[in-house]
Amino acid sequence: MTIAQRQTQRDPHEGPERRDARAWAWAVPATPIGPLLLAATDEGLVQVVFHAEEKTAAEAVARLIRRLGTEPTPVPSPASGTAAAPAAPRCAEHLAEAIRQVGSYFAEDTTAFTLALDWSLTTGFNRRVLRELAAHVPYGTVVGYQDLADRVGEPGAARAVGVAMGSNPLPVVVPCHRVVESGGGIGGFGGGLETKRSLLALEGVLPQPLF
């Protein structure tokens, strides 16, 4: 069964389908926390999906076909031993760099991602709070939901920050695992609490108290 055949009806929570279709590519590299689906457009990395075994990956790709408005671009393989390999499309270049940096992160060689990001799968408040998180909560640190709400000028929006973290299309790279409860609890996580603990332990935050 092809990925196209496995598409389901659009979830109303997905947001509007894209009308300005662009080239995109995807891959599923193995990591210490399980397979991650990485997808990139010509603008940059657009989505990261946890636990991307075959069924989850197929569903994620089907959603991206609807959201991005086109089928994924086949990624050319370099011609072995020749200087005339076909030029990779820009989305494939962004994808290859994302795979490289994610691998380096899990090898504990990278503490800051320098990837081009495509923010088109998030909008409004969610995008604002995720940009703040990506820019100002570095490796090895954590931030409370309330503190993050304060940082974006919405002090009454701590719960909405939690919703934004749950809808983050770029986990790991946009580090929603670093957002925790101000009272010391680990908080929730779309990839599962064990995954969140693993990421925080990798960055040296656990097993020490969070606050």
XYZ file of C-alpha atoms in Angstrom:
211
model
C 0.000 0.000 0.000
C 1.395 3.379 -0.983
C 1.558 6.390 1.323
C -0.991 8.182 -0.851
C -3.408 5.273 -0.440
C -3.014 5.468 3.335
C -4.124 9.087 3.573
C -7.003 9.718 5.924
C -9.535 12.538 6.080
C -8.001 15.783 7.274
C -8.034 16.297 11.013
C -9.806 19.610 11.731
C -7.024 20.429 14.211
C -4.365 20.310 11.494
C -5.098 23.827 10.315
C -5.656 24.970 6.731
C -4.130 23.054 3.868
C -1.288 24.798 2.076
C -2.077 26.429 -1.260
C 1.457 27.541 -2.151
C 2.859 24.055 -2.734
C 6.627 23.712 -2.427
C 9.120 20.933 -2.862
C 9.814 18.896 0.260
C 11.617 15.718 1.238
C 11.676 13.430 4.251
C 13.708 10.682 5.908
C 13.592 8.599 9.085
C 17.012 8.372 10.749
C 17.492 6.142 13.788
C 18.282 7.874 17.094
C 18.773 6.784 20.722
C 15.128 7.756 21.413
C 13.797 5.812 18.432
C 13.230 6.673 14.764
C 12.598 10.361 14.043
C 10.856 11.508 10.896
C 12.506 14.666 9.581
C 10.872 16.637 6.775
C 12.291 19.714 5.046
C 11.020 22.154 2.433
C 13.022 24.553 0.286
C 12.871 26.969 3.250
C 14.191 24.579 5.886
C 13.250 21.864 8.356
C 9.459 21.843 8.642
C 8.580 18.863 10.849
C 10.015 16.354 13.308
C 7.924 13.350 14.380
C 8.760 11.053 17.298
C 8.457 7.245 17.259
C 8.283 7.189 13.463
C 7.852 3.492 12.874
C 6.228 2.562 9.541
C 2.587 3.331 10.394
C 3.349 6.592 12.230
C 5.688 7.720 9.435
C 3.108 6.944 6.740
C 0.430 8.911 8.600
C 2.803 11.847 9.114
C 3.760 11.921 5.434
C 0.088 11.792 4.414
C -0.625 14.797 6.647
C 2.338 16.665 5.162
C 1.107 15.964 1.621
C -2.162 17.654 2.565
C -0.548 20.522 4.481
C 2.222 21.251 1.991
C 0.080 20.669 -1.081
C 2.321 18.270 -3.005
C 3.940 14.841 -2.946
C 7.463 14.648 -1.497
C 10.457 15.078 -3.771
C 12.568 11.942 -4.322
C 16.020 12.538 -2.884
C 18.710 11.644 -5.449
C 21.544 9.357 -4.402
C 25.011 10.675 -5.232
C 26.528 8.813 -8.163
C 29.251 6.655 -6.681
C 32.717 7.548 -7.907
C 31.606 10.231 -10.372
C 31.907 13.998 -10.373
C 28.652 14.410 -12.302
C 26.137 13.472 -9.586
C 22.782 15.224 -10.039
C 22.370 18.394 -8.003
C 20.240 17.801 -4.918
C 17.126 19.948 -4.627
C 17.287 22.587 -1.919
C 14.840 20.683 0.300
C 17.143 17.647 0.148
C 20.103 19.798 1.174
C 18.151 21.106 4.196
C 17.123 17.542 5.031
C 20.689 16.219 4.840
C 21.919 19.006 7.121
C 19.104 18.299 9.612
C 20.029 14.607 9.681
C 23.674 15.543 10.254
C 22.965 17.990 13.087
C 20.422 15.733 14.818
C 22.954 12.896 14.739
C 25.596 15.225 16.174
C 23.197 16.333 18.926
C 22.586 12.755 20.059
C 26.319 12.067 19.905
C 26.724 15.002 22.343
C 28.842 16.896 19.826
C 26.251 19.627 19.114
C 24.615 21.834 21.741
C 22.964 24.359 19.411
C 21.158 23.724 16.146
C 21.934 26.103 13.296
C 19.304 24.826 10.876
C 17.098 26.869 8.579
C 13.531 26.364 9.828
C 10.230 26.521 7.973
C 7.651 27.785 10.502
C 4.674 27.387 8.176
C 3.025 24.586 10.208
C 2.459 26.875 13.190
C 0.920 30.342 13.460
C -0.067 33.116 15.865
C 0.639 32.718 19.577
C 2.035 29.218 19.114
C 4.621 30.437 16.634
C 5.603 33.382 18.858
C 6.177 31.220 21.913
C 8.046 28.543 19.953
C 10.346 31.151 18.404
C 11.080 32.542 21.866
C 11.850 29.037 23.105
C 14.158 28.273 20.183
C 16.042 31.554 20.491
C 16.403 31.969 24.245
C 16.280 28.640 26.116
C 19.676 27.054 25.425
C 20.970 23.518 25.811
C 21.179 22.312 29.404
C 18.608 24.781 30.768
C 14.887 24.646 31.446
C 12.084 27.201 31.611
C 8.679 27.162 33.302
C 5.418 27.449 31.372
C 4.594 30.656 33.272
C 8.030 32.138 32.648
C 7.700 31.471 28.940
C 4.264 33.112 28.921
C 5.788 36.157 30.650
C 8.587 36.312 28.088
C 6.141 36.689 25.197
C 4.119 39.317 27.044
C 1.156 37.055 27.866
C 1.342 36.476 31.646
C -2.093 34.853 31.773
C -1.252 32.315 29.088
C 0.685 29.613 30.939
C -1.865 26.965 29.916
C -1.746 28.197 26.324
C 2.034 27.750 26.419
C 1.413 24.101 27.278
C -0.884 23.803 24.259
C 1.771 25.435 22.064
C 4.362 22.934 23.263
C 2.006 20.068 22.455
C 1.509 21.376 18.913
C 5.217 22.020 18.261
C 5.976 20.736 14.738
C 9.739 20.802 15.370
C 10.462 19.020 18.670
C 14.092 18.380 19.670
C 15.245 21.208 17.361
C 12.739 23.651 18.892
C 13.274 22.289 22.406
C 9.854 21.911 24.016
C 11.416 19.219 26.234
C 13.060 22.118 28.131
C 9.693 23.500 29.274
C 8.759 22.210 32.726
C 6.493 23.019 35.651
C 7.606 25.901 37.854
C 7.049 23.785 40.958
C 9.656 21.255 39.884
C 7.516 18.748 37.969
C 8.591 17.582 34.570
C 5.324 18.594 32.897
C 3.790 16.954 29.852
C 5.315 15.996 26.516
C 3.859 14.938 23.182
C 6.631 12.413 22.619
C 6.021 10.750 25.997
C 7.555 11.478 29.385
C 10.294 8.869 28.996
C 11.443 10.630 25.831
C 11.400 13.976 27.645
C 13.458 12.526 30.499
C 15.929 11.065 28.007
C 16.423 14.405 26.264
C 16.851 16.277 29.554
C 19.310 13.643 30.787
C 21.276 13.932 27.535
C 21.600 17.675 28.171
C 22.678 17.155 31.783
C 19.495 18.512 33.398
C 18.367 15.230 34.984
C 18.648 13.626 37.467
C 19.235 16.926 39.263
C 16.095 18.786 40.479
C 14.681 21.010 37.747
C 14.328 24.087 39.984
